[in-house]
Amino acid sequence: MASVPSLASTLQQQLADALTAALPDAGAADPLLRRSDRADFQANGILALAKKLKGNPRELAAQVTAALPAGGPIRDIEVSGPGFLNITLTDRAIVETLAARAADGEGRLGVPLKDDAGTTVIDYAQPNVAKEMHVGHLRSAVIGDAVVRILEFTGERVVRRHHIGDWGTQFGMLIQYLIEHPGALKHEGGASDGEAAMSTLNRVYKESRALFDSDEEFKARSRDRVVALQAGDPETLELWHRFVDESKIYFHSVFDKLDMVIDDPDIVGESGYNDMLEETCRILEESGVAVRSEGALCVFFDDVLGPDGNKVPLIVKKTNGGYGYAATDLSAIRNRVQDLKADTLLYVVDARQSLHFKMVFETARRAGWLNDDVKAVQLAFGTVLGKDGKPFKTREGETVRLEDLLDEAVTRATAVVRDKADKVGLSEDEIVENGRYVGIGAVKYADLSTSAVRDYKFDLDQMVALHGDTSVYLQYAYARIRSILRKAGDAVPAAHPELELAPAERALGLHLDQFGEVLAEVGAGYEPHKLAAYLYQLASHLTTFYDQCQVLSPDNAPEVVENRLFLVELTARTLHQGMALLGIRTPERL
């Protein structure tokens, strides 16, 4: 893999070396380099350094300028105001750096792997067995999938974990009903697709719930069945597995619609930690991290108070001997740190569970499972809202089914694709396929282009709009480039560093060069919205470029045509890679 340093990093290093040369007694100094409207870059660090050394900032700036090596990427450098440096790069440096990115045979566009890669276990996409997935499950799945892709691209070893809800008292009711109605899970006509599976599970849940609420004897048998399940009774476990397997058929059908791959070995639900619960409680109690309080095993915190001002504990084991969610979550931490050798635990979980995870993480730290070398982070996300700004519900006030939402998005997007299909000559199969890619991409992008912690409004009309900050705009930008490359005829993309660049070419080129730096920042902070913002800005630069720089004009010299084809092809590759990291497809023709 050919790692290509960005122009910004090269410039940063040259300025830092020049600062050291001009002021050897100052030690390591940061030139505080950033992009600028006045030039390509501005360095602001000299002012602070001059104040510290009680020197004249403009004189220091002149010394630094004089210490910069000749023949580097800098075309022009101007000392401005109180020692700011406005720096313009040579066109040659821009094109040569982009050419090096384009030549990276690994397809990484010269983006380096990070030096300090470790192992991250990411907990995301956590549906519940025997329950339908709703709009509330969307964000954990979409955000988690994007973060997995981005972290792996930066070189991190990633272990996926889907902590499904597959344990608890409701299974006593379901299993007991199945014992008394042996054919309840059979599908009509023997079908076993996701819709049939969920329909069957819904029916069994409703019928068993009605019986549980109306028949005291059945309720008693169901409670006994919970005890049998927790004790590992073979017949009970076998029937429990049937509910889990039926639910997986449904889960996979929904994730398939979301264009996500969820592998069975990565699905480790609450039940996966059952054998560890008692030991986890024993370790916490013997170490003094947890204490008995009114018969329950609890962990207390000075800064967690209830409305009455009293301390709110984390209950690890209940008074009746049952285990709380905390016991399972703490056992999962032990497994992920000790067995999976994770140094980062990442939880993509609703912000409303922040207090629970704050208490769980602090308990794990007190127990020594988390420390300076092993951290846990909750990537908390906000709520999906309707157009009215309230939590997204159906007209009847029920939670919106996730499948219905995705189907509607694909239907709307297919109509948008069909409207332009004749101009491009799309077949019916291509219309249907692209409609799916555009619809699912629209849903994902609307989520990922918003900072995870913020709520966002689910507005399909806006999501599938051809203009504005939408995935469709980016997908069309990519398809437009592919169209130009198909029309290029004998002209082939080729970098020409000797050419003078137009302003729009420079702006596009400098933005392309930032791709690796953006990915490093996105991966470090788990912030996919910054990648979405970068890609939207890239498409916007491309639009300006189209308006100001004809690519295939007969008036252009052959080398100008080749260089512009080179720029748009690298833009297409960057868009394609960036969108893929968000889990969004880029059709060749739209």
Coordinates of C-alpha atoms in Angstrom, one line a residue, residues 42-474:
Q42 CA -3.0 30.0 7.0
A43 CA -0.5 29.4 9.9
N44 CA -1.5 31.2 13.1
G45 CA 1.0 29.7 15.6
I46 CA 3.7 32.4 15.4
L47 CA 1.6 35.0 17.3
A48 CA 1.3 32.8 20.4
L49 CA 5.0 31.8 20.2
A50 CA 6.1 35.4 19.9
K51 CA 4.1 36.4 22.9
K52 CA 5.6 33.6 24.9
L53 CA 9.2 34.6 23.9
K54 CA 8.4 38.3 24.1
G55 CA 9.4 38.8 20.5
N56 CA 8.1 40.7 17.4
P57 CA 5.7 38.3 15.7
R58 CA 6.2 39.8 12.2
E59 CA 10.0 39.5 12.6
L60 CA 9.6 35.9 13.7
A61 CA 7.3 35.2 10.8
A62 CA 10.0 36.6 8.4
Q63 CA 12.6 34.3 10.1
V64 CA 10.4 31.3 9.7
T65 CA 9.7 32.1 6.0
A66 CA 13.4 32.4 5.4
A67 CA 14.0 29.0 7.0
L68 CA 11.6 27.2 4.7
P69 CA 13.3 24.9 2.1
A70 CA 13.4 26.0 -1.5
G71 CA 11.7 24.0 -4.2
G72 CA 8.9 22.7 -1.9
P73 CA 5.2 22.8 -2.4
I74 CA 4.9 26.5 -1.5
R75 CA 4.3 28.9 -4.4
D76 CA 3.7 32.1 -2.4
I77 CA 3.9 33.0 1.3
E78 CA 2.7 36.3 2.7
V79 CA 3.2 37.7 6.3
S80 CA -0.2 39.2 7.3
G81 CA -1.4 41.1 10.3
P82 CA 0.4 40.2 13.5
G83 CA 2.5 37.4 12.1
F84 CA 0.0 35.2 10.3
L85 CA 1.3 33.3 7.3
N86 CA -0.9 33.1 4.2
I87 CA 0.4 30.2 2.1
T88 CA -0.5 29.3 -1.5
L89 CA 0.7 26.0 -2.9
T90 CA 2.0 25.3 -6.4
D91 CA -0.4 23.7 -8.9
R92 CA 2.3 21.1 -9.5
A93 CA 2.3 20.0 -5.8
I94 CA -1.5 19.6 -5.9
V95 CA -1.6 17.5 -9.0
E96 CA 1.5 15.4 -8.1
T97 CA 0.0 14.6 -4.7
L98 CA -3.4 13.6 -6.3
A99 CA -1.5 11.5 -8.9
A100 CA 0.2 9.6 -6.1
R101 CA -3.2 9.0 -4.5
A102 CA -4.7 7.8 -7.8
A103 CA -1.7 5.4 -8.3
D104 CA -2.4 3.6 -5.0
G105 CA -3.1 0.1 -6.3
E106 CA -4.7 -1.0 -3.0
G107 CA -7.7 1.3 -3.8
R108 CA -7.2 3.2 -0.5
L109 CA -6.4 6.5 -2.4
G110 CA -3.1 6.8 -0.4
V111 CA -4.9 6.9 3.0
P112 CA -2.6 5.4 5.6
L113 CA -3.5 2.9 8.3
K114 CA -3.3 4.4 11.7
D115 CA -0.2 3.7 13.8
D116 CA -1.9 2.9 17.0
A117 CA -4.5 0.4 15.7
G118 CA -6.0 -1.8 18.4
T119 CA -9.1 -4.0 18.9
T120 CA -12.5 -2.5 19.2
V121 CA -15.6 -4.5 20.2
I122 CA -18.6 -2.6 18.9
D123 CA -22.1 -3.4 20.3
Y124 CA -24.8 -2.3 17.8
A125 CA -28.0 -3.4 16.1
Q126 CA -29.7 -4.9 19.1
P127 CA -33.2 -6.2 18.2
N128 CA -35.3 -8.3 20.6
V129 CA -36.3 -11.9 19.9
A130 CA -40.0 -12.5 19.1
K131 CA -40.5 -8.7 18.7
E132 CA -40.9 -6.6 15.6
M133 CA -38.1 -4.1 14.8
H134 CA -39.4 -0.5 14.8
V135 CA -38.0 2.9 13.9
G136 CA -36.1 3.0 17.2
H137 CA -33.8 0.2 16.0
L138 CA -32.8 2.1 12.9
R139 CA -30.1 4.4 14.3
S140 CA -28.1 1.8 16.2
A141 CA -27.9 -0.4 13.1
V142 CA -27.1 2.4 10.6
I143 CA -24.6 4.2 12.8
G144 CA -23.0 1.1 14.1
D145 CA -22.5 -0.4 10.6
A146 CA -20.9 2.9 9.3
V147 CA -18.5 3.0 12.3
V148 CA -17.5 -0.6 11.8
R149 CA -16.6 0.1 8.1
I150 CA -14.7 3.3 9.0
L151 CA -12.7 1.8 11.8
E152 CA -11.8 -1.2 9.7
F153 CA -10.7 1.1 6.9
T154 CA -8.4 2.9 9.3
G155 CA -6.7 -0.4 10.3
E156 CA -8.6 -1.2 13.6
R157 CA -9.4 -4.8 14.3
V158 CA -13.2 -4.8 14.9
V159 CA -15.3 -7.4 16.6
R160 CA -19.0 -7.0 16.0
R161 CA -21.5 -7.9 18.8
H162 CA -25.3 -7.8 18.4
H163 CA -26.5 -7.9 22.0
I164 CA -30.1 -9.1 21.2
G165 CA -32.8 -9.4 23.8
D166 CA -33.2 -13.2 23.9
W167 CA -33.7 -13.9 27.6
G168 CA -36.2 -12.9 30.3
T169 CA -39.6 -13.7 31.9
Q170 CA -41.6 -13.3 28.6
F171 CA -40.0 -16.5 27.3
G172 CA -41.6 -18.5 30.0
M173 CA -45.0 -17.4 28.6
L174 CA -44.0 -18.1 25.0
I175 CA -42.4 -21.5 25.6
Q176 CA -45.3 -22.7 27.8
Y177 CA -47.8 -21.7 25.0
L178 CA -45.7 -23.6 22.5
I179 CA -45.7 -26.7 24.7
E180 CA -49.5 -26.5 24.9
H181 CA -50.0 -25.6 21.2
P182 CA -47.2 -27.5 19.4
G183 CA -48.0 -26.3 15.9
A184 CA -48.1 -22.6 16.8
L185 CA -44.8 -21.7 15.1
K186 CA -45.6 -23.5 11.8
H187 CA -46.0 -21.2 8.8
E188 CA -48.9 -21.5 6.5
G189 CA -47.8 -23.1 3.3
G190 CA -44.4 -23.8 4.8
A191 CA -43.0 -20.4 4.0
S192 CA -40.0 -19.2 6.0
D193 CA -39.3 -15.7 4.8
G194 CA -38.9 -12.7 7.2
E195 CA -42.4 -11.5 6.8
A196 CA -43.9 -14.9 7.5
A197 CA -41.6 -15.4 10.4
M198 CA -42.6 -12.2 12.1
S199 CA -46.3 -12.7 11.3
T200 CA -46.1 -16.1 13.1
L201 CA -44.2 -14.6 16.1
N202 CA -46.7 -11.8 16.4
R203 CA -49.6 -14.2 16.4
V204 CA -48.0 -16.4 19.0
Y205 CA -47.1 -13.5 21.2
K206 CA -50.6 -12.0 21.1
E207 CA -52.3 -15.4 21.7
S208 CA -50.0 -16.3 24.6
R209 CA -50.3 -12.9 26.1
A210 CA -54.1 -13.0 26.1
L211 CA -54.0 -16.4 27.8
F212 CA -51.4 -15.2 30.3
D213 CA -53.6 -12.2 31.2
S214 CA -56.8 -14.3 31.5
D215 CA -55.8 -17.7 32.9
E216 CA -54.2 -17.7 36.3
E217 CA -53.2 -21.4 36.0
F218 CA -51.4 -20.7 32.6
K219 CA -49.7 -17.7 34.2
A220 CA -48.4 -20.0 37.0
R221 CA -47.2 -22.6 34.5
S222 CA -45.4 -19.8 32.6
R223 CA -43.6 -18.6 35.7
D224 CA -42.5 -22.2 36.4
R225 CA -41.3 -22.4 32.8
V226 CA -39.1 -19.3 33.4
V227 CA -37.4 -21.2 36.3
A228 CA -36.9 -24.2 34.0
L229 CA -35.4 -22.0 31.3
Q230 CA -33.0 -20.4 33.8
A231 CA -32.1 -23.8 35.2
G232 CA -31.1 -25.0 31.7
D233 CA -33.9 -27.6 31.3
P234 CA -33.2 -29.3 27.9
E235 CA -36.7 -29.4 26.5
T236 CA -37.3 -25.7 27.6
L237 CA -34.0 -24.7 26.0
E238 CA -34.9 -26.5 22.7
L239 CA -38.2 -24.6 22.4
W240 CA -36.5 -21.3 23.4
H241 CA -34.0 -21.9 20.5
R242 CA -37.0 -22.3 18.1
F243 CA -38.1 -18.7 19.0
V244 CA -34.6 -17.4 18.6
D245 CA -34.1 -19.1 15.2
E246 CA -37.5 -17.9 14.0
S247 CA -36.6 -14.3 15.0
K248 CA -33.2 -14.5 13.2
I249 CA -35.0 -15.3 9.9
Y250 CA -36.9 -12.0 10.4
F251 CA -33.8 -10.1 11.6
H252 CA -31.8 -11.1 8.6
S253 CA -34.6 -10.1 6.2
V254 CA -34.7 -6.6 7.7
F255 CA -30.9 -6.2 7.7
D256 CA -30.9 -7.4 4.1
K257 CA -33.3 -4.5 3.3
L258 CA -30.9 -2.2 5.0
D259 CA -28.1 -3.6 2.8
M260 CA -26.2 -4.7 5.9
V261 CA -24.5 -8.0 6.7
I262 CA -25.1 -9.4 10.1
D263 CA -23.3 -12.7 10.7
D264 CA -24.8 -15.3 13.1
P265 CA -21.5 -15.7 15.1
D266 CA -21.6 -12.0 15.9
I267 CA -25.1 -12.4 17.5
V268 CA -24.4 -12.9 21.1
G269 CA -27.5 -12.0 23.1
E270 CA -28.2 -11.7 26.8
S271 CA -28.2 -15.5 27.1
G272 CA -24.6 -15.6 25.9
Y273 CA -23.4 -14.4 29.3
N274 CA -25.6 -16.5 31.6
D275 CA -22.8 -18.8 32.8
M276 CA -20.8 -15.7 33.9
L277 CA -23.5 -13.9 36.0
E278 CA -22.9 -15.6 39.3
E279 CA -19.1 -15.3 39.1
T280 CA -19.5 -11.6 38.1
C281 CA -21.6 -11.0 41.2
R282 CA -19.2 -12.9 43.4
I283 CA -16.2 -10.9 42.2
L284 CA -18.0 -7.6 42.7
E285 CA -19.1 -8.5 46.2
E286 CA -15.8 -10.0 47.4
S287 CA -13.8 -7.0 46.1
G288 CA -16.2 -4.6 47.9
V289 CA -17.3 -2.9 44.7
A290 CA -20.9 -4.1 45.3
V291 CA -22.6 -4.3 48.6
R292 CA -25.8 -5.9 50.0
S293 CA -28.7 -3.4 50.4
E294 CA -32.1 -4.6 51.5
G295 CA -31.2 -8.1 50.2
A296 CA -30.1 -6.9 46.8
L297 CA -26.5 -6.6 45.5
C298 CA -25.9 -3.0 44.6
V299 CA -23.2 -0.5 43.6
F300 CA -23.6 3.1 44.8
F301 CA -22.3 6.3 43.4
D302 CA -21.9 9.7 45.0
D303 CA -23.0 11.6 41.9
V304 CA -26.1 9.6 40.9
L305 CA -29.1 10.9 42.8
G306 CA -32.8 10.3 42.3
P307 CA -35.5 13.0 42.3
D308 CA -35.7 12.7 46.1
G309 CA -32.0 13.5 46.5
N310 CA -31.1 9.9 47.6
K311 CA -28.4 7.9 45.9
V312 CA -29.6 5.6 43.1
P313 CA -27.8 2.3 43.0
L314 CA -26.9 0.0 40.1
I315 CA -28.7 -3.2 41.0
V316 CA -26.6 -6.2 40.0
K317 CA -28.6 -8.9 41.6
K318 CA -32.2 -8.5 42.8
T319 CA -33.6 -9.3 46.2
N320 CA -35.3 -12.4 44.8
G321 CA -32.0 -13.7 43.4
G322 CA -32.7 -12.6 39.8
Y323 CA -30.1 -10.8 37.8
G324 CA -30.6 -7.3 36.4
Y325 CA -29.4 -5.9 33.1
A326 CA -26.3 -4.7 34.9
A327 CA -25.1 -8.2 35.7
T328 CA -25.3 -9.2 32.0
D329 CA -23.6 -5.9 30.8
L330 CA -20.8 -6.3 33.3
S331 CA -20.3 -10.0 32.3
A332 CA -20.2 -8.9 28.7
I333 CA -17.5 -6.4 29.6
R334 CA -15.4 -9.1 31.3
N335 CA -15.8 -11.4 28.2
R336 CA -14.9 -8.6 25.7
V337 CA -11.9 -7.5 27.7
Q338 CA -10.5 -10.8 28.9
D339 CA -11.5 -13.2 26.1
L340 CA -11.8 -11.0 23.0
K341 CA -8.7 -8.8 24.1
A342 CA -10.5 -5.5 23.4
D343 CA -8.8 -2.2 24.3
T344 CA -11.9 -0.3 23.3
L345 CA -15.6 -1.2 24.0
L346 CA -18.0 0.9 21.9
Y347 CA -21.8 0.8 22.6
V348 CA -24.1 2.3 20.0
V349 CA -27.1 2.8 22.3
D350 CA -29.9 5.2 22.7
A351 CA -29.0 8.4 24.7
R352 CA -31.8 7.6 27.1
Q353 CA -29.7 4.7 28.5
S354 CA -26.7 7.0 29.2
L355 CA -27.2 6.9 33.0
H356 CA -27.2 3.1 33.0
F357 CA -24.0 2.8 31.0
K358 CA -22.3 5.5 33.1
M359 CA -22.9 3.4 36.2
V360 CA -21.9 0.1 34.4
F361 CA -18.7 1.6 33.1
E362 CA -17.8 3.1 36.5
T363 CA -18.5 -0.2 38.2
A364 CA -16.2 -2.0 35.6
R365 CA -13.5 0.6 36.3
R366 CA -13.7 0.0 40.1
A367 CA -13.5 -3.8 39.4
G368 CA -10.4 -3.2 37.3
W369 CA -11.9 -4.5 34.1
L370 CA -11.6 -1.0 32.6
N371 CA -8.5 1.0 33.1
D372 CA -6.1 3.4 31.4
D373 CA -5.4 0.8 28.7
V374 CA -9.0 -0.4 28.2
K375 CA -11.8 2.2 27.7
A376 CA -15.6 1.9 27.2
V377 CA -17.5 4.5 25.2
Q378 CA -21.2 4.9 24.7
L379 CA -21.9 6.3 21.2
A380 CA -25.3 7.7 22.3
F381 CA -27.8 8.6 19.7
G382 CA -30.9 10.8 19.7
T383 CA -34.5 10.1 18.7
V384 CA -36.0 9.8 15.2
L385 CA -38.7 12.4 15.0
G386 CA -41.6 12.9 12.6
K387 CA -42.1 16.1 10.5
D388 CA -43.9 17.6 13.5
G389 CA -40.8 17.4 15.6
K390 CA -42.4 14.7 17.9
P391 CA -41.2 11.1 18.3
F392 CA -42.1 9.3 15.0
K393 CA -45.4 7.4 15.4
T394 CA -48.2 6.1 13.1
R395 CA -51.5 8.0 12.9
E396 CA -52.8 5.6 15.5
G397 CA -50.0 6.5 17.8
E398 CA -48.1 3.3 17.5
T399 CA -44.4 2.9 16.9
V400 CA -43.6 2.8 13.2
R401 CA -42.5 -0.6 11.9
L402 CA -39.0 -0.4 10.4
E403 CA -39.9 -2.6 7.4
D404 CA -42.7 -0.2 6.5
L405 CA -40.4 2.7 6.7
L406 CA -37.8 1.1 4.4
D407 CA -40.4 0.0 1.9
E408 CA -41.8 3.5 1.7
A409 CA -38.4 5.0 1.2
V410 CA -37.7 2.5 -1.7
T411 CA -41.0 3.3 -3.3
R412 CA -40.4 7.0 -3.2
A413 CA -36.9 6.7 -4.5
T414 CA -37.9 4.3 -7.3
A415 CA -40.4 7.0 -8.5
V416 CA -37.5 9.5 -8.6
V417 CA -35.3 7.2 -10.5
R418 CA -38.0 6.2 -12.9
D419 CA -38.7 9.9 -13.7
K420 CA -35.2 10.2 -15.1
A421 CA -34.8 6.7 -16.4
D422 CA -35.6 7.5 -20.1
K423 CA -32.8 10.1 -20.3
V424 CA -30.2 7.5 -19.2
G425 CA -31.8 4.5 -20.8
L426 CA -32.3 2.4 -17.7
S427 CA -33.9 -1.0 -17.9
E428 CA -36.7 -2.0 -15.6
D429 CA -34.3 -4.1 -13.6
E430 CA -31.9 -1.2 -13.2
I431 CA -34.8 1.1 -12.1
V432 CA -35.8 -1.4 -9.4
E433 CA -32.2 -2.0 -8.2
N434 CA -31.3 1.7 -8.3
G435 CA -34.6 2.6 -6.5
R436 CA -33.5 0.3 -3.7
Y437 CA -30.0 1.8 -3.5
V438 CA -31.3 5.3 -3.6
G439 CA -34.1 4.7 -1.1
I440 CA -32.0 2.9 1.5
G441 CA -29.1 5.3 0.9
A442 CA -31.5 8.2 1.5
V443 CA -32.5 6.8 4.9
K444 CA -29.0 6.0 6.0
Y445 CA -27.6 9.4 4.8
A446 CA -30.3 11.4 6.6
D447 CA -29.3 9.6 9.8
L448 CA -25.5 9.7 9.3
S449 CA -25.3 13.3 8.2
T450 CA -26.7 14.4 11.6
S451 CA -24.5 14.3 14.7
A452 CA -25.5 11.0 16.4
V453 CA -26.4 12.6 19.7
R454 CA -28.9 14.9 18.1
D455 CA -32.5 14.0 17.3
Y456 CA -33.4 14.3 13.6
K457 CA -36.7 14.6 11.6
F458 CA -37.6 11.7 9.3
D459 CA -38.8 13.5 6.1
L460 CA -38.8 11.2 3.1
D461 CA -39.7 14.0 0.7
Q462 CA -36.5 15.8 1.7
M463 CA -34.4 12.7 1.9
V464 CA -35.0 11.7 -1.8
A465 CA -34.6 15.3 -3.1
L466 CA -32.2 15.6 -6.0
H467 CA -30.8 18.9 -4.6
G468 CA -29.4 19.8 -1.2
D469 CA -27.5 17.7 1.4
T470 CA -29.0 14.3 0.4
S471 CA -27.4 11.0 -0.6
V472 CA -29.3 11.2 -3.9
Y473 CA -27.3 14.4 -4.7
L474 CA -24.1 12.5 -4.1

